[in-house]
Amino acid sequence: MKKFTPFIASCLFALTLSCKTATPTSQTAAQNTPYQNLGRDGKIYAAFYQQRAAEYEALCLQAYNIAKLRLDEALEKKSDKPLAIVSDIDETFLDNSYYAVERAKLDKTYDQKTWEEWTAKGIATPLTGSQEFYQYAASKGVQVFYITNRTEQERPGTLKNLKKYNFPLQSDTHLILRSKESSKENRRNDIAKNYDIVLLLGDNLSDFAAIFDKKTETERSAAVKNTAKEFGKKFIILPNVGYGDWEASFYNYKYDYTNQKKDSMMYNAVQATP
């Protein structure tokens, strides 16, 4: 039997030590992540930006200015069908950040019951420049359709909110709420049967096309790149850092994750270096 040389012995000792002190697995790291309460404080910070930043107002104006430019271009062209624009509501032209703040200050997050209580009030405020744009579109004879994933139960409060700030409603059928499916594709297709949809406005990618529905982060990014020419042309997107499918896709659409799990996932996902 050969004896270990001092060199071999020292190597074995170093290897043993490195195994004991190896970087913990991602699971262990997640377990050891301090609770940041990002679900509450993150919503507060997002609402702070949305309610107070002039830069946010500028982004909204930029979106509506581009929308008006594209609409004017469409009005100059001939079409076999009446022109229409299709728009989302929440964070596309109505600001609901107050609801997020209300929930956060109670150390709570979104739930359907309290959301419906909020929308019933009909007091969400218009984003800067939104009233002028939608009123302008209607004044040109363009049909304005609102496709939202608010439910039929929320129709009275939604109508109240639209009327409060003079958003055009050319008929009751122009407010299209969610029935069974969250995807807006079939509702868009129904409008397209009789109208030439020249613009789509939204804060969430699924407001524009089915290719964005329930996709992973990687798939959503690829779909954006594949439709790059549509943004600022037919797709007009408004900023929303408070919530959206960008958040849900990160959680793999697992809506039953605890706040602590979501918190640690977010905390460990962001990078301090490129």
Tab-separated table of N, CA, C and O in Angstrom, residues 117-222:
chain	number	residue	atom	x	y	z
A	117	GLU	N	-65.126	46.076	-5.988
A	117	GLU	CA	-65.587	47.183	-5.132
A	117	GLU	C	-64.977	48.496	-5.597
A	117	GLU	O	-65.630	49.547	-5.564
A	118	TRP	N	-63.711	48.444	-6.038
A	118	TRP	CA	-63.036	49.633	-6.545
A	118	TRP	C	-63.652	50.109	-7.853
A	118	TRP	O	-63.984	51.284	-8.018
A	119	THR	N	-63.823	49.193	-8.822
A	119	THR	CA	-64.343	49.602	-10.126
A	119	THR	C	-65.793	50.082	-10.033
A	119	THR	O	-66.227	50.910	-10.846
A	120	ALA	N	-66.532	49.585	-9.058
A	120	ALA	CA	-67.927	50.018	-8.884
A	120	ALA	C	-68.017	51.511	-8.561
A	120	ALA	O	-69.034	52.159	-8.852
A	121	LYS	N	-66.972	52.048	-7.984
A	121	LYS	CA	-66.971	53.472	-7.628
A	121	LYS	C	-66.889	54.363	-8.868
A	121	LYS	O	-67.344	55.509	-8.844
A	122	GLY	N	-66.275	53.870	-9.911
A	122	GLY	CA	-66.156	54.630	-11.147
A	122	GLY	C	-65.332	55.894	-11.004
A	122	GLY	O	-65.650	56.931	-11.598
A	123	ILE	N	-64.232	55.822	-10.257
A	123	ILE	CA	-63.455	57.038	-9.976
A	123	ILE	C	-61.999	56.956	-10.437
A	123	ILE	O	-61.194	57.837	-10.114
A	124	ALA	N	-61.640	55.921	-11.191
A	124	ALA	CA	-60.283	55.878	-11.753
A	124	ALA	C	-60.092	57.107	-12.633
A	124	ALA	O	-61.028	57.557	-13.309
A	125	THR	N	-58.908	57.682	-12.636
A	125	THR	CA	-58.686	58.953	-13.332
A	125	THR	C	-58.063	58.751	-14.714
A	125	THR	O	-57.387	57.758	-14.968
A	126	PRO	N	-58.264	59.699	-15.630
A	126	PRO	CA	-57.740	59.557	-16.996
A	126	PRO	C	-56.227	59.753	-17.031
A	126	PRO	O	-55.676	60.597	-16.325
A	127	LEU	N	-55.562	58.980	-17.863
A	127	LEU	CA	-54.144	59.213	-18.115
A	127	LEU	C	-53.997	60.487	-18.937
A	127	LEU	O	-54.863	60.828	-19.749
A	128	THR	N	-52.902	61.169	-18.738
A	128	THR	CA	-52.658	62.432	-19.431
A	128	THR	C	-52.749	62.261	-20.946
A	128	THR	O	-52.077	61.410	-21.526
A	129	GLY	N	-53.599	63.063	-21.566
A	129	GLY	CA	-53.749	63.037	-23.013
A	129	GLY	C	-54.786	62.070	-23.533
A	129	GLY	O	-55.121	62.096	-24.724
A	130	SER	N	-55.320	61.210	-22.678
A	130	SER	CA	-56.226	60.166	-23.146
A	130	SER	C	-57.570	60.721	-23.600
A	130	SER	O	-58.085	60.322	-24.662
A	131	GLN	N	-58.149	61.619	-22.832
A	131	GLN	CA	-59.464	62.146	-23.206
A	131	GLN	C	-59.427	62.804	-24.582
A	131	GLN	O	-60.314	62.576	-25.416
A	132	GLU	N	-58.402	63.604	-24.798
A	132	GLU	CA	-58.292	64.316	-26.063
A	132	GLU	C	-58.191	63.342	-27.235
A	132	GLU	O	-58.815	63.545	-28.278
A	133	PHE	N	-57.422	62.280	-27.060
A	133	PHE	CA	-57.239	61.339	-28.168
A	133	PHE	C	-58.529	60.605	-28.506
A	133	PHE	O	-58.932	60.539	-29.679
A	134	TYR	N	-59.191	60.007	-27.505
A	134	TYR	CA	-60.391	59.215	-27.784
A	134	TYR	C	-61.533	60.097	-28.297
A	134	TYR	O	-62.299	59.691	-29.176
A	135	GLN	N	-61.638	61.291	-27.769
A	135	GLN	CA	-62.660	62.220	-28.263
A	135	GLN	C	-62.373	62.637	-29.699
A	135	GLN	O	-63.292	62.785	-30.512
A	136	TYR	N	-61.095	62.816	-30.017
A	136	TYR	CA	-60.702	63.166	-31.379
A	136	TYR	C	-61.072	62.043	-32.342
A	136	TYR	O	-61.631	62.278	-33.429
A	137	ALA	N	-60.780	60.804	-31.971
A	137	ALA	CA	-61.093	59.662	-32.826
A	137	ALA	C	-62.593	59.596	-33.103
A	137	ALA	O	-63.018	59.409	-34.258
A	138	ALA	N	-63.392	59.754	-32.056
A	138	ALA	CA	-64.846	59.703	-32.231
A	138	ALA	C	-65.348	60.849	-33.095
A	138	ALA	O	-66.281	60.677	-33.897
A	139	SER	N	-64.728	62.014	-32.956
A	139	SER	CA	-65.156	63.184	-33.742
A	139	SER	C	-64.907	62.986	-35.229
A	139	SER	O	-65.544	63.643	-36.064
A	140	LYS	N	-64.000	62.094	-35.579
A	140	LYS	CA	-63.688	61.797	-36.972
A	140	LYS	C	-64.536	60.644	-37.512
A	140	LYS	O	-64.312	60.171	-38.621
A	141	GLY	N	-65.476	60.182	-36.710
A	141	GLY	CA	-66.338	59.100	-37.138
A	141	GLY	C	-65.747	57.722	-36.941
A	141	GLY	O	-66.332	56.716	-37.375
A	142	VAL	N	-64.589	57.651	-36.304
A	142	VAL	CA	-63.949	56.359	-36.028
A	142	VAL	C	-64.671	55.705	-34.848
A	142	VAL	O	-64.926	56.359	-33.830
A	143	GLN	N	-64.989	54.427	-34.982
A	143	GLN	CA	-65.678	53.712	-33.916
A	143	GLN	C	-64.667	53.270	-32.854
A	143	GLN	O	-63.645	52.658	-33.181
A	144	VAL	N	-64.962	53.596	-31.610
A	144	VAL	CA	-64.050	53.288	-30.504
A	144	VAL	C	-64.620	52.110	-29.715
A	144	VAL	O	-65.677	52.223	-29.088
A	145	PHE	N	-63.937	50.980	-29.761
A	145	PHE	CA	-64.351	49.790	-29.021
A	145	PHE	C	-63.425	49.589	-27.821
A	145	PHE	O	-62.204	49.651	-27.962
A	146	TYR	N	-64.024	49.339	-26.689
A	146	TYR	CA	-63.261	49.068	-25.472
A	146	TYR	C	-63.368	47.577	-25.169
A	146	TYR	O	-64.448	47.080	-24.839
A	147	ILE	N	-62.259	46.865	-25.276
A	147	ILE	CA	-62.222	45.440	-24.912
A	147	ILE	C	-61.439	45.319	-23.614
A	147	ILE	O	-60.247	45.634	-23.554
A	148	THR	N	-62.118	44.866	-22.580
A	148	THR	CA	-61.502	44.800	-21.257
A	148	THR	C	-61.784	43.458	-20.611
A	148	THR	O	-62.779	42.797	-20.940
A	149	ASN	N	-60.924	43.063	-19.687
A	149	ASN	CA	-61.177	41.848	-18.926
A	149	ASN	C	-61.856	42.137	-17.591
A	149	ASN	O	-61.885	41.275	-16.701
A	150	ARG	N	-62.420	43.325	-17.479
A	150	ARG	CA	-63.397	43.530	-16.410
A	150	ARG	C	-64.595	42.631	-16.727
A	150	ARG	O	-64.876	42.337	-17.883
A	151	THR	N	-65.319	42.213	-15.704
A	151	THR	CA	-66.453	41.303	-15.906
A	151	THR	C	-67.749	42.073	-16.118
A	151	THR	O	-67.822	43.284	-15.876
A	152	GLU	N	-68.789	41.361	-16.552
A	152	GLU	CA	-70.093	41.986	-16.763
A	152	GLU	C	-70.614	42.633	-15.481
A	152	GLU	O	-71.330	43.637	-15.531
A	153	GLN	N	-70.264	42.054	-14.352
A	153	GLN	CA	-70.681	42.621	-13.069
A	153	GLN	C	-70.129	44.031	-12.884
A	153	GLN	O	-70.696	44.845	-12.157
A	154	GLU	N	-69.023	44.324	-13.579
A	154	GLU	CA	-68.381	45.627	-13.447
A	154	GLU	C	-68.870	46.651	-14.482
A	154	GLU	O	-68.378	47.776	-14.518
A	155	ARG	N	-69.818	46.270	-15.305
A	155	ARG	CA	-70.299	47.173	-16.356
A	155	ARG	C	-70.838	48.501	-15.803
A	155	ARG	O	-70.465	49.571	-16.316
A	156	PRO	N	-71.708	48.493	-14.779
A	156	PRO	CA	-72.242	49.771	-14.302
A	156	PRO	C	-71.155	50.745	-13.836
A	156	PRO	O	-71.177	51.934	-14.191
A	157	GLY	N	-70.201	50.252	-13.074
A	157	GLY	CA	-69.126	51.112	-12.595
A	157	GLY	C	-68.234	51.597	-13.714
A	157	GLY	O	-67.747	52.736	-13.704
A	158	THR	N	-68.018	50.732	-14.699
A	158	THR	CA	-67.181	51.095	-15.844
A	158	THR	C	-67.860	52.188	-16.666
A	158	THR	O	-67.229	53.179	-17.053
A	159	LEU	N	-69.152	52.020	-16.934
A	159	LEU	CA	-69.907	53.044	-17.664
A	159	LEU	C	-69.903	54.369	-16.912
A	159	LEU	O	-69.747	55.441	-17.508
A	160	LYS	N	-70.047	54.285	-15.612
A	160	LYS	CA	-70.022	55.483	-14.776
A	160	LYS	C	-68.696	56.207	-14.925
A	160	LYS	O	-68.650	57.440	-15.034
A	161	ASN	N	-67.610	55.441	-14.951
A	161	ASN	CA	-66.269	56.020	-15.066
A	161	ASN	C	-66.055	56.656	-16.442
A	161	ASN	O	-65.503	57.754	-16.575
A	162	LEU	N	-66.496	55.974	-17.498
A	162	LEU	CA	-66.360	56.504	-18.847
A	162	LEU	C	-67.129	57.818	-19.002
A	162	LEU	O	-66.632	58.789	-19.584
A	163	LYS	N	-68.343	57.835	-18.474
A	163	LYS	CA	-69.182	59.035	-18.585
A	163	LYS	C	-68.628	60.184	-17.745
A	163	LYS	O	-68.711	61.348	-18.143
A	164	LYS	N	-68.071	59.840	-16.589
A	164	LYS	CA	-67.527	60.863	-15.693
A	164	LYS	C	-66.477	61.708	-16.394
A	164	LYS	O	-66.389	62.929	-16.190
A	165	TYR	N	-65.673	61.072	-17.246
A	165	TYR	CA	-64.578	61.789	-17.910
A	165	TYR	C	-64.797	61.923	-19.430
A	165	TYR	O	-63.857	62.178	-20.172
A	166	ASN	N	-66.046	61.752	-19.848
A	166	ASN	CA	-66.431	62.020	-21.236
A	166	ASN	C	-65.665	61.190	-22.271
A	166	ASN	O	-65.339	61.691	-23.353
A	167	PHE	N	-65.378	59.939	-21.948
A	167	PHE	CA	-64.833	59.044	-22.952
A	167	PHE	C	-65.975	58.607	-23.866
A	167	PHE	O	-67.070	58.287	-23.386
A	168	PRO	N	-65.772	58.639	-25.181
A	168	PRO	CA	-66.870	58.358	-26.102
A	168	PRO	C	-67.369	56.918	-26.006
A	168	PRO	O	-66.591	55.988	-25.901
A	169	LEU	N	-68.688	56.778	-26.020
A	169	LEU	CA	-69.313	55.458	-26.061
A	169	LEU	C	-70.412	55.537	-27.113
A	169	LEU	O	-71.513	56.021	-26.849
A	170	GLN	N	-70.100	55.075	-28.306
A	170	GLN	CA	-70.997	55.257	-29.448
A	170	GLN	C	-72.194	54.310	-29.438
A	170	GLN	O	-73.183	54.555	-30.110
A	171	SER	N	-72.088	53.232	-28.659
A	171	SER	CA	-73.234	52.349	-28.413
A	171	SER	C	-72.864	51.434	-27.249
A	171	SER	O	-71.688	51.308	-26.893
A	172	ASP	N	-73.878	50.788	-26.673
A	172	ASP	CA	-73.616	49.878	-25.557
A	172	ASP	C	-72.735	48.704	-25.983
A	172	ASP	O	-71.991	48.152	-25.172
A	173	THR	N	-72.809	48.335	-27.258
A	173	THR	CA	-72.037	47.189	-27.743
A	173	THR	C	-70.556	47.529	-27.932
A	173	THR	O	-69.749	46.641	-28.207
A	174	HIS	N	-70.216	48.795	-27.765
A	174	HIS	CA	-68.812	49.197	-27.921
A	174	HIS	C	-67.999	48.962	-26.646
A	174	HIS	O	-66.770	49.096	-26.672
A	175	LEU	N	-68.671	48.628	-25.555
A	175	LEU	CA	-67.981	48.235	-24.323
A	175	LEU	C	-68.099	46.724	-24.209
A	175	LEU	O	-69.176	46.186	-23.926
A	176	ILE	N	-66.986	46.042	-24.446
A	176	ILE	CA	-66.986	44.582	-24.519
A	176	ILE	C	-66.181	44.023	-23.352
A	176	ILE	O	-64.954	44.113	-23.322
A	177	LEU	N	-66.890	43.436	-22.401
A	177	LEU	CA	-66.258	42.925	-21.198
A	177	LEU	C	-65.953	41.432	-21.327
A	177	LEU	O	-66.313	40.793	-22.319
A	178	ARG	N	-65.324	40.904	-20.318
A	178	ARG	CA	-64.941	39.492	-20.338
A	178	ARG	C	-66.143	38.614	-20.010
A	178	ARG	O	-66.927	38.928	-19.111
A	179	SER	N	-66.263	37.515	-20.751
A	179	SER	CA	-67.298	36.547	-20.433
A	179	SER	C	-66.656	35.277	-19.883
A	179	SER	O	-66.516	35.104	-18.676
A	180	LYS	N	-66.175	34.402	-20.785
A	180	LYS	CA	-65.581	33.151	-20.331
A	180	LYS	C	-64.060	33.162	-20.404
A	180	LYS	O	-63.379	32.737	-19.464
A	181	GLU	N	-63.512	33.627	-21.499
A	181	GLU	CA	-62.067	33.517	-21.704
A	181	GLU	C	-61.370	34.857	-21.507
A	181	GLU	O	-61.920	35.916	-21.808
A	182	SER	N	-60.145	34.785	-21.000
A	182	SER	CA	-59.375	36.008	-20.780
A	182	SER	C	-58.762	36.533	-22.076
A	182	SER	O	-58.539	37.730	-22.225
A	183	SER	N	-58.481	35.644	-23.031
A	183	SER	CA	-57.925	36.080	-24.303
A	183	SER	C	-58.902	37.025	-24.995
A	183	SER	O	-60.124	36.803	-24.991
A	184	LYS	N	-58.360	38.062	-25.611
A	184	LYS	CA	-59.204	39.043	-26.291
A	184	LYS	C	-59.301	38.784	-27.795
A	184	LYS	O	-59.941	39.559	-28.518
A	185	GLU	N	-58.677	37.712	-28.257
A	185	GLU	CA	-58.581	37.471	-29.689
A	185	GLU	C	-59.948	37.313	-30.359
A	185	GLU	O	-60.211	37.919	-31.396
A	186	ASN	N	-60.828	36.512	-29.797
A	186	ASN	CA	-62.142	36.304	-30.409
A	186	ASN	C	-62.957	37.593	-30.424
A	186	ASN	O	-63.694	37.853	-31.387
A	187	ARG	N	-62.821	38.389	-29.384
A	187	ARG	CA	-63.544	39.659	-29.343
A	187	ARG	C	-63.012	40.624	-30.404
A	187	ARG	O	-63.784	41.347	-31.053
A	188	ARG	N	-61.701	40.630	-30.596
A	188	ARG	CA	-61.125	41.453	-31.666
A	188	ARG	C	-61.586	40.976	-33.035
A	188	ARG	O	-61.921	41.775	-33.920
A	189	ASN	N	-61.600	39.654	-33.214
A	189	ASN	CA	-62.010	39.091	-34.503
A	189	ASN	C	-63.462	39.410	-34.829
A	189	ASN	O	-63.811	39.631	-35.999
A	190	ASP	N	-64.305	39.437	-33.815
A	190	ASP	CA	-65.713	39.777	-34.037
A	190	ASP	C	-65.852	41.210	-34.554
A	190	ASP	O	-66.664	41.481	-35.446
A	191	ILE	N	-65.054	42.114	-34.013
A	191	ILE	CA	-65.090	43.507	-34.472
A	191	ILE	C	-64.566	43.601	-35.903
A	191	ILE	O	-65.120	44.319	-36.741
A	192	ALA	N	-63.514	42.853	-36.188
A	192	ALA	CA	-62.871	42.905	-37.506
A	192	ALA	C	-63.781	42.416	-38.630
A	192	ALA	O	-63.530	42.713	-39.804
A	193	LYS	N	-64.848	41.690	-38.300
A	193	LYS	CA	-65.778	41.227	-39.332
A	193	LYS	C	-66.474	42.401	-40.018
A	193	LYS	O	-66.792	42.331	-41.206
A	194	ASN	N	-66.695	43.457	-39.256
A	194	ASN	CA	-67.462	44.587	-39.791
A	194	ASN	C	-66.701	45.901	-39.836
A	194	ASN	O	-67.201	46.877	-40.409
A	195	TYR	N	-65.498	45.915	-39.236
A	195	TYR	CA	-64.737	47.164	-39.162
A	195	TYR	C	-63.279	46.928	-39.542
A	195	TYR	O	-62.750	45.828	-39.392
A	196	ASP	N	-62.674	47.977	-40.012
A	196	ASP	CA	-61.241	47.976	-40.300
A	196	ASP	C	-60.533	48.513	-39.056
A	196	ASP	O	-60.557	49.714	-38.779
A	197	ILE	N	-59.915	47.612	-38.284
A	197	ILE	CA	-59.234	48.023	-37.047
A	197	ILE	C	-57.876	48.611	-37.426
A	197	ILE	O	-56.977	47.900	-37.851
A	198	VAL	N	-57.747	49.914	-37.249
A	198	VAL	CA	-56.520	50.588	-37.671
A	198	VAL	C	-55.537	50.793	-36.520
A	198	VAL	O	-54.349	51.003	-36.750
A	199	LEU	N	-56.031	50.705	-35.281
A	199	LEU	CA	-55.156	50.873	-34.119
A	199	LEU	C	-55.623	49.984	-32.979
A	199	LEU	O	-56.836	49.799	-32.779
A	200	LEU	N	-54.666	49.459	-32.231
A	200	LEU	CA	-54.956	48.777	-30.975
A	200	LEU	C	-54.133	49.456	-29.886
A	200	LEU	O	-52.934	49.682	-30.062
A	201	LEU	N	-54.774	49.790	-28.781
A	201	LEU	CA	-54.092	50.448	-27.667
A	201	LEU	C	-54.198	49.580	-26.422
A	201	LEU	O	-55.272	49.042	-26.115
A	202	GLY	N	-53.090	49.446	-25.699
A	202	GLY	CA	-53.103	48.647	-24.484
A	202	GLY	C	-51.842	48.832	-23.666
A	202	GLY	O	-50.877	49.449	-24.126
A	203	ASP	N	-51.859	48.297	-22.469
A	203	ASP	CA	-50.683	48.327	-21.604
A	203	ASP	C	-50.067	46.944	-21.469
A	203	ASP	O	-49.022	46.777	-20.858
A	204	ASN	N	-50.733	45.953	-22.030
A	204	ASN	CA	-50.334	44.560	-21.907
A	204	ASN	C	-50.236	43.968	-23.306
A	204	ASN	O	-51.090	44.250	-24.159
A	205	LEU	N	-49.240	43.154	-23.571
A	205	LEU	CA	-49.049	42.629	-24.919
A	205	LEU	C	-50.253	41.842	-25.430
A	205	LEU	O	-50.547	41.854	-26.626
A	206	SER	N	-50.967	41.188	-24.539
A	206	SER	CA	-52.133	40.419	-24.969
A	206	SER	C	-53.278	41.311	-25.448
A	206	SER	O	-54.269	40.815	-25.982
A	207	ASP	N	-53.145	42.621	-25.292
A	207	ASP	CA	-54.130	43.556	-25.839
A	207	ASP	C	-54.013	43.687	-27.353
A	207	ASP	O	-54.891	44.277	-27.993
A	208	PHE	N	-52.932	43.131	-27.916
A	208	PHE	CA	-52.658	43.327	-29.335
A	208	PHE	C	-52.878	42.093	-30.209
A	208	PHE	O	-53.400	42.204	-31.311
A	209	ALA	N	-52.461	40.940	-29.759
A	209	ALA	CA	-52.558	39.745	-30.595
A	209	ALA	C	-52.463	38.480	-29.750
A	209	ALA	O	-51.882	38.497	-28.648
A	210	ALA	N	-53.017	37.396	-30.290
A	210	ALA	CA	-53.025	36.125	-29.554
A	210	ALA	C	-51.634	35.533	-29.390
A	210	ALA	O	-51.418	34.694	-28.512
A	211	ILE	N	-50.685	35.969	-30.213
A	211	ILE	CA	-49.327	35.421	-30.112
A	211	ILE	C	-48.672	35.754	-28.781
A	211	ILE	O	-47.655	35.161	-28.421
A	212	PHE	N	-49.269	36.693	-28.039
A	212	PHE	CA	-48.716	37.076	-26.741
A	212	PHE	C	-49.436	36.399	-25.566
A	212	PHE	O	-49.023	36.555	-24.415
A	213	ASP	N	-50.520	35.676	-25.849
A	213	ASP	CA	-51.339	35.118	-24.775
A	213	ASP	C	-50.637	33.977	-24.043
A	213	ASP	O	-50.198	33.003	-24.670
A	214	LYS	N	-50.569	34.105	-22.717
A	214	LYS	CA	-50.085	33.026	-21.843
A	214	LYS	C	-48.761	32.427	-22.300
A	214	LYS	O	-48.573	31.209	-22.297
A	215	LYS	N	-47.839	33.265	-22.664
A	215	LYS	CA	-46.528	32.813	-23.123
A	215	LYS	C	-45.485	33.013	-22.024
A	215	LYS	O	-45.657	33.819	-21.115
A	216	THR	N	-44.380	32.276	-22.130
A	216	THR	CA	-43.281	32.429	-21.185
A	216	THR	C	-42.575	33.763	-21.431
A	216	THR	O	-42.802	34.416	-22.464
A	217	GLU	N	-41.704	34.130	-20.519
A	217	GLU	CA	-40.935	35.365	-20.697
A	217	GLU	C	-40.147	35.337	-22.007
A	217	GLU	O	-40.113	36.321	-22.750
A	218	THR	N	-39.503	34.211	-22.277
A	218	THR	CA	-38.695	34.076	-23.491
A	218	THR	C	-39.559	34.184	-24.740
A	218	THR	O	-39.201	34.861	-25.712
A	219	GLU	N	-40.702	33.523	-24.720
A	219	GLU	CA	-41.611	33.560	-25.865
A	219	GLU	C	-42.182	34.957	-26.079
A	219	GLU	O	-42.343	35.408	-27.225
A	220	ARG	N	-42.482	35.654	-25.006
A	220	ARG	CA	-43.026	37.012	-25.116
A	220	ARG	C	-41.988	37.946	-25.733
A	220	ARG	O	-42.295	38.772	-26.600
A	221	SER	N	-40.752	37.798	-25.293
A	221	SER	CA	-39.671	38.627	-25.832
A	221	SER	C	-39.471	38.355	-27.324
A	221	SER	O	-39.313	39.293	-28.126
A	222	ALA	N	-39.513	37.080	-27.698
A	222	ALA	CA	-39.348	36.719	-29.107
A	222	ALA	C	-40.501	37.264	-29.946
A	222	ALA	O	-40.295	37.759	-31.065
